[in-house]
GROMACS .gro file of C-alpha atoms in nm:
model
  167
    1MET     CA    1   3.651  -0.076   2.435
    2PRO     CA    2   3.519  -0.331   2.215
    3ASN     CA    3   3.225  -0.264   1.944
    4ARG     CA    4   2.976  -0.436   1.833
    5VAL     CA    5   2.818  -0.382   1.565
    6VAL     CA    6   2.433  -0.510   1.544
    7SER     CA    7   2.136  -0.487   1.213
    8LEU     CA    8   1.772  -0.496   1.371
    9VAL     CA    9   1.585  -0.642   1.049
   10GLY     CA   10   1.238  -0.761   1.009
   11HIS     CA   11   0.893  -0.747   0.844
   12SER     CA   12   0.774  -0.374   0.827
   13GLY     CA   13   0.601  -0.250   1.125
   14VAL     CA   14   0.741  -0.517   1.347
   15GLY     CA   15   0.918  -0.231   1.589
   16LYS     CA   16   1.281  -0.213   1.445
   17THR     CA   17   1.275   0.167   1.493
   18THR     CA   18   1.084   0.154   1.843
   19LEU     CA   19   1.319  -0.119   1.976
   20THR     CA   20   1.606   0.147   1.856
   21GLU     CA   21   1.470   0.406   2.020
   22ALA     CA   22   1.418   0.251   2.334
   23LEU     CA   23   1.774   0.072   2.379
   24LEU     CA   24   1.934   0.442   2.300
   25HIS     CA   25   1.695   0.566   2.553
   26ARG     CA   26   1.800   0.304   2.869
   27SER     CA   27   2.162   0.345   2.749
   28GLY     CA   28   2.125   0.746   2.849
   29THR     CA   29   2.256   0.849   2.506
   30ILE     CA   30   1.930   1.001   2.472
   31PRO     CA   31   1.717   1.143   2.756
   32ARG     CA   32   1.349   1.056   2.618
   33MET     CA   33   1.231   0.810   2.341
   34GLY     CA   34   1.057   0.973   2.024
   35ARG     CA   35   0.806   0.785   1.859
   36VAL     CA   36   0.762   0.682   1.529
   37GLU     CA   37   0.391   0.810   1.507
   38ASP     CA   38   0.496   1.179   1.604
   39GLY     CA   39   0.832   1.198   1.340
   40THR     CA   40   1.064   1.233   1.685
   41THR     CA   41   1.277   0.911   1.677
   42GLN     CA   42   1.636   0.964   1.603
   43SER     CA   43   1.603   0.651   1.315
   44ASP     CA   44   1.327   0.823   1.089
   45TYR     CA   45   1.447   1.206   1.054
   46SER     CA   46   1.391   1.255   0.674
   47ASP     CA   47   1.090   1.426   0.565
   48VAL     CA   48   0.977   1.127   0.367
   49GLU     CA   49   0.997   0.903   0.663
   50HIS     CA   50   0.823   1.112   0.859
   51GLN     CA   51   0.548   1.204   0.598
   52HIS     CA   52   0.543   0.756   0.542
   53GLY     CA   53   0.568   0.655   0.901
   54PHE     CA   54   0.818   0.408   0.818
   55SER     CA   55   1.219   0.352   0.746
   56VAL     CA   56   1.375   0.429   0.368
   57ARG     CA   57   1.735   0.434   0.476
   58THR     CA   58   1.945   0.219   0.714
   59THR     CA   59   2.059   0.465   1.004
   60VAL     CA   60   2.325   0.397   1.198
   61LEU     CA   61   2.319   0.443   1.557
   62ARG     CA   62   2.571   0.430   1.856
   63LEU     CA   63   2.516   0.368   2.234
   64ASN     CA   64   2.743   0.256   2.511
   65HIS     CA   65   2.650  -0.009   2.759
   66GLU     CA   66   2.837  -0.183   2.998
   67GLY     CA   67   3.178  -0.084   2.888
   68VAL     CA   68   3.057  -0.203   2.529
   69ALA     CA   69   3.053   0.013   2.221
   70MET     CA   70   2.750  -0.021   2.052
   71THR     CA   71   2.674   0.060   1.661
   72LEU     CA   72   2.322  -0.066   1.564
   73LEU     CA   73   2.172  -0.038   1.231
   74ASP     CA   74   1.802   0.015   1.173
   75THR     CA   75   1.707  -0.042   0.852
   76PRO     CA   76   1.370  -0.064   0.643
   77GLY     CA   77   1.166  -0.327   0.647
   78TYR     CA   78   0.937  -0.308   0.327
   79SER     CA   79   1.119  -0.497   0.056
   80ASP     CA   80   1.136  -0.207  -0.200
   81PHE     CA   81   1.434  -0.139   0.008
   82VAL     CA   82   1.624  -0.405   0.000
   83ARG     CA   83   1.934  -0.249  -0.117
   84GLU     CA   84   1.955  -0.034   0.233
   85ILE     CA   85   1.865  -0.399   0.397
   86ARG     CA   86   2.121  -0.616   0.253
   87GLY     CA   87   2.402  -0.339   0.318
   88GLY     CA   88   2.285  -0.359   0.676
   89ILE     CA   89   2.286  -0.743   0.698
   90ARG     CA   90   2.625  -0.734   0.521
   91ALA     CA   91   2.784  -0.428   0.750
   92ALA     CA   92   2.701  -0.607   1.064
   93ASP     CA   93   2.870  -0.838   1.302
   94SER     CA   94   2.529  -0.994   1.379
   95VAL     CA   95   2.133  -0.947   1.310
   96LEU     CA   96   1.894  -0.907   1.527
   97VAL     CA   97   1.528  -1.038   1.335
   98MET     CA   98   1.228  -0.846   1.504
   99VAL     CA   99   0.881  -1.050   1.470
  100GLY     CA  100   0.521  -0.972   1.577
  101ALA     CA  101   0.362  -1.227   1.818
  102GLY     CA  102   0.065  -1.202   1.694
  103SER     CA  103   0.095  -1.290   1.325
  104SER     CA  104   0.260  -1.567   1.149
  105VAL     CA  105   0.601  -1.527   0.985
  106GLU     CA  106   0.617  -1.305   0.756
  107VAL     CA  107   0.746  -1.260   0.403
  108GLY     CA  108   0.989  -0.979   0.515
  109THR     CA  109   1.096  -1.225   0.814
  110GLU     CA  110   1.176  -1.496   0.563
  111ARG     CA  111   1.382  -1.266   0.271
  112VAL     CA  112   1.565  -1.152   0.595
  113TRP     CA  113   1.635  -1.468   0.738
  114ARG     CA  114   1.787  -1.574   0.353
  115MET     CA  115   1.999  -1.278   0.352
  116ALA     CA  116   2.188  -1.373   0.705
  117ASP     CA  117   2.207  -1.723   0.582
  118LEU     CA  118   2.351  -1.567   0.233
  119PHE     CA  119   2.622  -1.387   0.440
  120GLY     CA  120   2.610  -1.622   0.699
  121MET     CA  121   2.555  -1.427   0.972
  122PRO     CA  122   2.466  -1.543   1.335
  123ARG     CA  123   2.132  -1.390   1.461
  124ILE     CA  124   1.875  -1.374   1.750
  125VAL     CA  125   1.492  -1.348   1.710
  126ALA     CA  126   1.371  -1.115   1.911
  127VAL     CA  127   0.962  -1.154   1.933
  128ASN     CA  128   0.761  -0.825   1.999
  129LYS     CA  129   0.405  -0.732   2.032
  130MET     CA  130   0.362  -0.968   2.313
  131ASP     CA  131   0.075  -0.700   2.453
  132ARG     CA  132  -0.123  -0.710   2.132
  133GLU     CA  133  -0.458  -0.925   2.068
  134ARG     CA  134  -0.381  -1.264   1.986
  135ALA     CA  135  -0.008  -1.284   2.042
  136HIS     CA  136   0.118  -1.559   2.193
  137PHE     CA  137   0.488  -1.655   2.254
  138ALA     CA  138   0.477  -2.061   2.245
  139ALA     CA  139   0.273  -2.030   1.907
  140ALA     CA  140   0.501  -1.742   1.733
  141LEU     CA  141   0.880  -1.956   1.827
  142ALA     CA  142   0.651  -2.261   1.676
  143ASP     CA  143   0.548  -2.112   1.356
  144LEU     CA  144   0.921  -1.952   1.357
  145ARG     CA  145   1.051  -2.331   1.383
  146ALA     CA  146   0.791  -2.445   1.124
  147SER     CA  147   0.905  -2.174   0.843
  148LEU     CA  148   1.237  -2.047   0.884
  149PRO     CA  149   1.554  -2.298   0.794
  150GLY     CA  150   1.812  -2.361   1.100
  151PRO     CA  151   1.741  -2.399   1.481
  152VAL     CA  152   1.527  -2.152   1.638
  153ALA     CA  153   1.504  -2.197   2.035
  154ALA     CA  154   1.369  -1.972   2.291
  155ALA     CA  155   1.659  -1.846   2.525
  156PHE     CA  156   1.383  -1.624   2.773
  157TRP     CA  157   1.014  -1.676   2.819
  158PRO     CA  158   0.784  -1.389   2.904
  159SER     CA  159   0.649  -1.367   3.228
  160GLY     CA  160   0.273  -1.481   3.211
  161GLU     CA  161   0.320  -1.746   2.976
  162GLU     CA  162   0.348  -2.117   3.018
  163ARG     CA  163   0.611  -2.337   2.863
  164SER     CA  164   0.487  -2.626   2.637
  165SER     CA  165   0.664  -2.913   2.643
  166GLY     CA  166   0.969  -2.885   2.400
  167SER     CA  167   1.030  -2.521   2.401
   0.00000   0.00000   0.00000
């Protein structure tokens, strides 16, 4: 069975741990999703992570989906843990960069993008938090294109939003 190693990276609070938890649940690896707020996720297991409500270490999680073994590396978002983030990117086959739809490109996103460039890592961007007030996919995509070097293309468009020309 082929194994894919994917590092989930991005600014703090964009939903990396929650997405990891959802992928584990949807694949049948865990029977129910934990919550960061409750300290019940597979990724954030230490007392320090429970106390502060964010990741401080890169967590290695495995799942199988449609005959493909995946290793997910859930990295911290705070730049205080840059070595954890860097190690997670270097150890992966590809990088999933998470961004929040309601905010502009944040410094943590720019930092992980540069690291992925440094190591020549292929990446995909996931725009999260589309259910939040002021969330607008086209604006988030335009901001990504303006702020990050290299091509950024929309492969999927959220339902309920109109595509603007040039997207």
